[in-house]
PDB file of C-alpha atoms in Angstrom:
ATOM      1  CA  VAL A 131     -11.740  13.339 -18.801  1.00 80.00           C
ATOM      2  CA  SER A 132      -9.565  12.484 -15.871  1.00 83.00           C
ATOM      3  CA  PRO A 133      -5.950  12.702 -15.497  1.00 88.00           C
ATOM      4  CA  PRO A 134      -3.944   9.677 -16.567  1.00 89.00           C
ATOM      5  CA  MET A 135      -4.144   6.633 -14.141  1.00 87.00           C
ATOM      6  CA  GLY A 136      -0.469   7.001 -13.012  1.00 87.00           C
ATOM      7  CA  GLU A 137      -1.330  10.721 -11.652  1.00 90.00           C
ATOM      8  CA  ILE A 138      -4.545   9.251  -9.882  1.00 90.00           C
ATOM      9  CA  VAL A 139      -2.523   6.411  -8.100  1.00 90.00           C
ATOM     10  CA  GLN A 140       0.175   8.805  -6.802  1.00 89.00           C
ATOM     11  CA  GLY A 141      -2.359  11.106  -5.735  1.00 89.00           C
ATOM     12  CA  ILE A 142      -3.863   8.307  -3.682  1.00 90.00           C
ATOM     13  CA  LEU A 143      -0.965   6.515  -2.481  1.00 89.00           C
ATOM     14  CA  GLU A 144       1.936   8.943  -1.797  1.00 84.00           C
ATOM     15  CA  PRO A 145      -0.075  11.382   0.390  1.00 87.00           C
ATOM     16  CA  SER A 146      -2.783   8.593   1.570  1.00 86.00           C
ATOM     17  CA  GLN A 147      -5.801  10.259  -0.002  1.00 90.00           C
ATOM     18  CA  ASN A 148      -8.563   8.168   1.536  1.00 89.00           C
ATOM     19  CA  TRP A 149     -11.515   9.897  -0.303  1.00 91.00           C
ATOM     20  CA  MET A 150      -9.918   9.323  -3.942  1.00 92.00           C
ATOM     21  CA  ALA A 151      -9.158   5.832  -2.979  1.00 92.00           C
ATOM     22  CA  GLU A 152     -13.052   5.357  -2.256  1.00 92.00           C
ATOM     23  CA  GLN A 153     -13.875   6.989  -5.396  1.00 93.00           C
ATOM     24  CA  LEU A 154     -11.684   4.791  -7.511  1.00 92.00           C
ATOM     25  CA  VAL A 155     -13.349   1.615  -5.909  1.00 93.00           C
ATOM     26  CA  ARG A 156     -16.729   2.939  -7.042  1.00 94.00           C
ATOM     27  CA  THR A 157     -15.598   3.735 -10.550  1.00 93.00           C
ATOM     28  CA  LEU A 158     -14.160   0.119 -10.978  1.00 93.00           C
ATOM     29  CA  GLY A 159     -17.483  -0.971 -10.161  1.00 94.00           C
ATOM     30  CA  TRP A 160     -19.041   1.173 -12.914  1.00 95.00           C
ATOM     31  CA  GLU A 161     -16.441   0.527 -15.450  1.00 93.00           C
ATOM     32  CA  PHE A 162     -16.376  -3.229 -14.846  1.00 94.00           C
ATOM     33  CA  ALA A 163     -19.525  -3.976 -13.572  1.00 94.00           C
ATOM     34  CA  GLY A 164     -22.079  -1.377 -14.590  1.00 94.00           C
ATOM     35  CA  ASP A 165     -22.467  -0.106 -11.011  1.00 93.00           C
ATOM     36  CA  GLY A 166     -20.723   2.665  -9.503  1.00 91.00           C
ATOM     37  CA  SER A 167     -21.163   1.001  -5.984  1.00 91.00           C
ATOM     38  CA  TRP A 168     -18.942   0.423  -3.137  1.00 87.00           C
ATOM     39  CA  GLU A 169     -20.237  -3.331  -3.244  1.00 93.00           C
ATOM     40  CA  GLU A 170     -19.545  -3.652  -7.026  1.00 96.00           C
ATOM     41  CA  GLY A 171     -16.095  -2.103  -6.903  1.00 94.00           C
ATOM     42  CA  LEU A 172     -15.087  -4.166  -4.112  1.00 95.00           C
ATOM     43  CA  SER A 173     -15.948  -7.203  -6.120  1.00 96.00           C
ATOM     44  CA  VAL A 174     -14.112  -6.099  -9.061  1.00 96.00           C
ATOM     45  CA  GLU A 175     -11.061  -5.588  -6.931  1.00 96.00           C
ATOM     46  CA  ARG A 176     -11.706  -8.985  -5.178  1.00 96.00           C
ATOM     47  CA  GLU A 177     -11.912 -10.967  -8.493  1.00 97.00           C
ATOM     48  CA  PHE A 178      -8.787  -9.090  -9.774  1.00 97.00           C
ATOM     49  CA  LEU A 179      -6.552  -9.694  -6.461  1.00 97.00           C
ATOM     50  CA  VAL A 180      -7.627 -13.320  -6.251  1.00 98.00           C
ATOM     51  CA  HIS A 181      -7.853 -14.506 -10.095  1.00 98.00           C
ATOM     52  CA  GLU A 182      -5.227 -11.898 -11.733  1.00 97.00           C
ATOM     53  CA  VAL A 183      -2.632 -11.232  -9.004  1.00 98.00           C
ATOM     54  CA  GLY A 184      -2.809 -14.569  -7.152  1.00 98.00           C
ATOM     55  CA  VAL A 185      -3.643 -13.591  -3.665  1.00 98.00           C
ATOM     56  CA  ASP A 186      -5.317 -16.445  -1.591  1.00 98.00           C
ATOM     57  CA  SER A 187      -8.919 -15.565  -1.142  1.00 97.00           C
ATOM     58  CA  LEU A 188      -8.747 -16.038   2.722  1.00 98.00           C
ATOM     59  CA  ASP A 189      -5.837 -13.653   2.988  1.00 98.00           C
ATOM     60  CA  ILE A 190      -8.165 -10.466   2.474  1.00 97.00           C
ATOM     61  CA  ALA A 191     -11.641  -9.078   3.569  1.00 96.00           C
ATOM     62  CA  LEU A 192     -12.309  -5.799   1.881  1.00 95.00           C
ATOM     63  CA  ARG A 193     -15.210  -3.733   3.457  1.00 93.00           C
ATOM     64  CA  ASP A 194     -13.872  -0.043   1.822  1.00 88.00           C
ATOM     65  CA  GLY A 195     -11.618   1.353  -0.688  1.00 88.00           C
ATOM     66  CA  SER A 196      -9.411   3.252   1.527  1.00 89.00           C
ATOM     67  CA  GLY A 197      -8.563   0.772   4.411  1.00 87.00           C
ATOM     68  CA  MET A 198     -10.034   3.021   7.214  1.00 86.00           C
ATOM     69  CA  SER A 199     -12.842   0.350   7.976  1.00 87.00           C
ATOM     70  CA  ALA A 200     -11.355  -1.659  11.082  1.00 85.00           C
ATOM     71  CA  LYS A 201     -13.289  -4.540   9.172  1.00 89.00           C
ATOM     72  CA  ASN A 202     -10.793  -4.688   6.269  1.00 90.00           C
ATOM     73  CA  LEU A 203      -8.524  -7.784   6.931  1.00 93.00           C
ATOM     74  CA  VAL A 204      -5.426  -8.403   4.875  1.00 95.00           C
ATOM     75  CA  THR A 205      -2.404 -10.678   5.542  1.00 97.00           C
ATOM     76  CA  PRO A 206       1.250  -9.452   5.011  1.00 97.00           C
ATOM     77  CA  ARG A 207       1.507 -12.651   2.495  1.00 98.00           C
ATOM     78  CA  ALA A 208      -1.207 -11.000   0.547  1.00 98.00           C
ATOM     79  CA  ILE A 209       0.482  -7.696   0.534  1.00 98.00           C
ATOM     80  CA  VAL A 210       3.653  -9.000  -0.384  1.00 98.00           C
ATOM     81  CA  ARG A 211       1.967 -10.947  -3.428  1.00 98.00           C
ATOM     82  CA  ILE A 212       0.496  -7.508  -4.558  1.00 98.00           C
ATOM     83  CA  LEU A 213       3.790  -5.903  -4.259  1.00 98.00           C
ATOM     84  CA  ASP A 214       5.667  -8.815  -6.182  1.00 98.00           C
ATOM     85  CA  TYR A 215       2.930  -8.741  -8.909  1.00 98.00           C
ATOM     86  CA  MET A 216       3.596  -4.922  -9.319  1.00 97.00           C
ATOM     87  CA  ARG A 217       7.092  -5.368  -9.477  1.00 96.00           C
ATOM     88  CA  ASP A 218       6.732  -7.591 -12.641  1.00 95.00           C
ATOM     89  CA  SER A 219       4.000  -5.486 -14.147  1.00 96.00           C
ATOM     90  CA  PRO A 220       4.558  -3.140 -17.205  1.00 96.00           C
ATOM     91  CA  TYR A 221       3.222  -0.581 -14.650  1.00 94.00           C
ATOM     92  CA  ALA A 222       5.889  -1.025 -12.107  1.00 95.00           C
ATOM     93  CA  GLY A 223       7.771   2.291 -12.349  1.00 93.00           C
ATOM     94  CA  VAL A 224       4.487   4.387 -12.294  1.00 94.00           C
ATOM     95  CA  PHE A 225       3.544   2.324  -9.120  1.00 95.00           C
ATOM     96  CA  ARG A 226       6.968   2.585  -7.226  1.00 94.00           C
ATOM     97  CA  ASN A 227       6.956   6.285  -8.109  1.00 91.00           C
ATOM     98  CA  ALA A 228       3.413   6.729  -6.484  1.00 93.00           C
ATOM     99  CA  LEU A 229       4.732   5.198  -3.109  1.00 95.00           C
ATOM    100  CA  ALA A 230       5.758   7.253  -0.165  1.00 94.00           C
ATOM    101  CA  SER A 231       9.569   7.814   0.079  1.00 95.00           C
ATOM    102  CA  PRO A 232      11.552   9.246   3.066  1.00 96.00           C
ATOM    103  CA  GLY A 233      12.117  13.148   2.695  1.00 92.00           C
ATOM    104  CA  GLU A 234       9.597  13.432  -0.018  1.00 91.00           C
ATOM    105  CA  GLU A 235       7.586  16.735   0.940  1.00 89.00           C
ATOM    106  CA  GLU A 236       3.767  15.324   0.470  1.00 84.00           C
ATOM    107  CA  SER A 237       4.881  11.853   1.443  1.00 89.00           C
ATOM    108  CA  THR A 238       3.499  10.049   4.650  1.00 93.00           C
ATOM    109  CA  LEU A 239       7.372   9.150   4.850  1.00 94.00           C
ATOM    110  CA  ARG A 240       8.458  12.702   4.876  1.00 94.00           C
ATOM    111  CA  ARG A 241       9.627  12.546   8.541  1.00 93.00           C
ATOM    112  CA  ARG A 242      10.559   9.015   8.675  1.00 95.00           C
ATOM    113  CA  LEU A 243      13.411   6.966   7.786  1.00 96.00           C
ATOM    114  CA  ASP A 244      15.744   9.839   6.888  1.00 94.00           C
ATOM    115  CA  ASN A 245      18.669   7.432   6.633  1.00 95.00           C
ATOM    116  CA  LEU A 246      16.979   5.496   4.016  1.00 96.00           C
ATOM    117  CA  GLN A 247      16.154   8.164   1.369  1.00 95.00           C
ATOM    118  CA  ASN A 248      15.849   6.887  -2.096  1.00 94.00           C
ATOM    119  CA  ARG A 249      15.967   3.261  -0.807  1.00 97.00           C
ATOM    120  CA  VAL A 250      12.162   2.880   0.567  1.00 97.00           C
ATOM    121  CA  PHE A 251       9.194   2.901  -1.375  1.00 97.00           C
ATOM    122  CA  ALA A 252       6.175   2.053   0.593  1.00 97.00           C
ATOM    123  CA  LYS A 253       2.632   2.757   1.729  1.00 96.00           C
ATOM    124  CA  THR A 254       2.024   3.508   5.408  1.00 94.00           C
ATOM    125  CA  GLY A 255      -1.552   2.357   7.216  1.00 92.00           C
ATOM    126  CA  THR A 256      -2.664   4.034  10.261  1.00 90.00           C
ATOM    127  CA  ILE A 257      -6.129   3.511  12.087  1.00 89.00           C
ATOM    128  CA  THR A 258      -6.909   3.258  15.612  1.00 88.00           C
ATOM    129  CA  TRP A 259      -4.671   0.628  17.030  1.00 89.00           C
ATOM    130  CA  VAL A 260      -3.186  -0.417  13.675  1.00 91.00           C
ATOM    131  CA  ASN A 261       0.200   0.742  12.033  1.00 94.00           C
ATOM    132  CA  SER A 262       1.773  -0.852   9.108  1.00 96.00           C
ATOM    133  CA  LEU A 263       4.428  -0.132   6.418  1.00 97.00           C
ATOM    134  CA  SER A 264       4.763  -2.348   3.137  1.00 98.00           C
ATOM    135  CA  GLY A 265       6.745  -1.800   0.160  1.00 98.00           C
ATOM    136  CA  TYR A 266      10.073  -2.107  -1.169  1.00 98.00           C
ATOM    137  CA  VAL A 267      13.578  -1.570   0.379  1.00 98.00           C
ATOM    138  CA  PHE A 268      16.895  -1.627  -1.247  1.00 97.00           C
ATOM    139  CA  THR A 269      19.560  -3.056   0.939  1.00 97.00           C
ATOM    140  CA  ASN A 270      23.235  -1.957   1.704  1.00 95.00           C
ATOM    141  CA  SER A 271      24.236  -4.606  -1.102  1.00 95.00           C
ATOM    142  CA  ASP A 272      21.550  -3.046  -3.489  1.00 94.00           C
ATOM    143  CA  ARG A 273      19.500  -6.159  -3.266  1.00 96.00           C
ATOM    144  CA  GLU A 274      15.728  -5.123  -3.680  1.00 96.00           C
ATOM    145  CA  LEU A 275      13.327  -6.852  -1.024  1.00 97.00           C
ATOM    146  CA  ILE A 276       9.770  -6.640  -0.723  1.00 98.00           C
ATOM    147  CA  PHE A 277       8.458  -6.156   2.976  1.00 98.00           C
ATOM    148  CA  SER A 278       5.079  -5.817   4.883  1.00 98.00           C
ATOM    149  CA  ILE A 279       5.108  -5.126   8.747  1.00 97.00           C
ATOM    150  CA  LEU A 280       1.464  -4.866  10.135  1.00 96.00           C
ATOM    151  CA  THR A 281       0.844  -4.106  13.807  1.00 95.00           C
ATOM    152  CA  ASN A 282      -2.812  -4.569  15.158  1.00 92.00           C
ATOM    153  CA  GLY A 283      -3.991  -3.775  18.839  1.00 91.00           C
ATOM    154  CA  SER A 284      -0.686  -3.465  20.586  1.00 92.00           C
ATOM    155  CA  GLY A 285      -2.242  -0.857  22.898  1.00 92.00           C
ATOM    156  CA  LEU A 286       1.180   1.262  22.592  1.00 94.00           C
ATOM    157  CA  PRO A 287       1.282   4.787  21.460  1.00 93.00           C
ATOM    158  CA  SER A 288       1.481   5.053  17.512  1.00 93.00           C
ATOM    159  CA  GLY A 289       4.582   6.877  17.453  1.00 93.00           C
ATOM    160  CA  LEU A 290       6.469   4.160  19.591  1.00 96.00           C
ATOM    161  CA  VAL A 291       5.176   1.532  17.121  1.00 96.00           C
ATOM    162  CA  ARG A 292       6.006   3.421  14.128  1.00 96.00           C
ATOM    163  CA  SER A 293       9.514   3.931  15.733  1.00 97.00           C
ATOM    164  CA  GLY A 294       9.742   0.221  16.078  1.00 97.00           C
ATOM    165  CA  ILE A 295       8.531  -0.517  12.462  1.00 97.00           C
ATOM    166  CA  ASP A 296      11.043   1.718  11.347  1.00 97.00           C
ATOM    167  CA  ARG A 297      13.784   0.088  13.212  1.00 97.00           C
ATOM    168  CA  VAL A 298      13.120  -3.263  11.823  1.00 97.00           C
ATOM    169  CA  LEU A 299      13.226  -1.802   8.286  1.00 97.00           C
ATOM    170  CA  GLU A 300      16.502  -0.082   9.112  1.00 97.00           C
ATOM    171  CA  ILE A 301      17.785  -3.533  10.332  1.00 97.00           C
ATOM    172  CA  ILE A 302      16.693  -5.230   7.336  1.00 95.00           C
ATOM    173  CA  ALA A 303      18.360  -2.676   4.994  1.00 96.00           C
ATOM    174  CA  VAL A 304      21.932  -3.240   6.485  1.00 93.00           C
ATOM    175  CA  HIS A 305      22.152  -6.666   4.619  1.00 84.00           C
TER     176      HIS A 305
END
């Protein structure tokens, strides 16, 4: 018997727990396709994203469950579509609560965007030459916006890229 799915998702997203994400993909394969392999799990995930969420199949290439493979490809449009779908789902609150937030102790944003505490709920993504931040931000006018900022191959130090991403989000939040 496992913990409730909301706890599992929070354990994956907020601290960016890659091993758990990989196991969840395998579990999806087992539960929905009868085979606990990455291939079946990714097939279940792709089917859901394209046919249920409405992601364009050309906007995603899935190679693992954690996003650690450089062969994973996703467009900002696909991420925004997923975030929009989740915002309107019955699990919206659980999902948003599972995302990282500035200042939260176990969060990947614990030392970022301090001036946007309680206003940003997002997922970071970092592998060699890739830095990203996608999620929800509440603007100064209390408007909720969905954002996805992805960088790839800049050749710049990760800290500098992250600072640039944070600056873009801070500018967005002013409006």
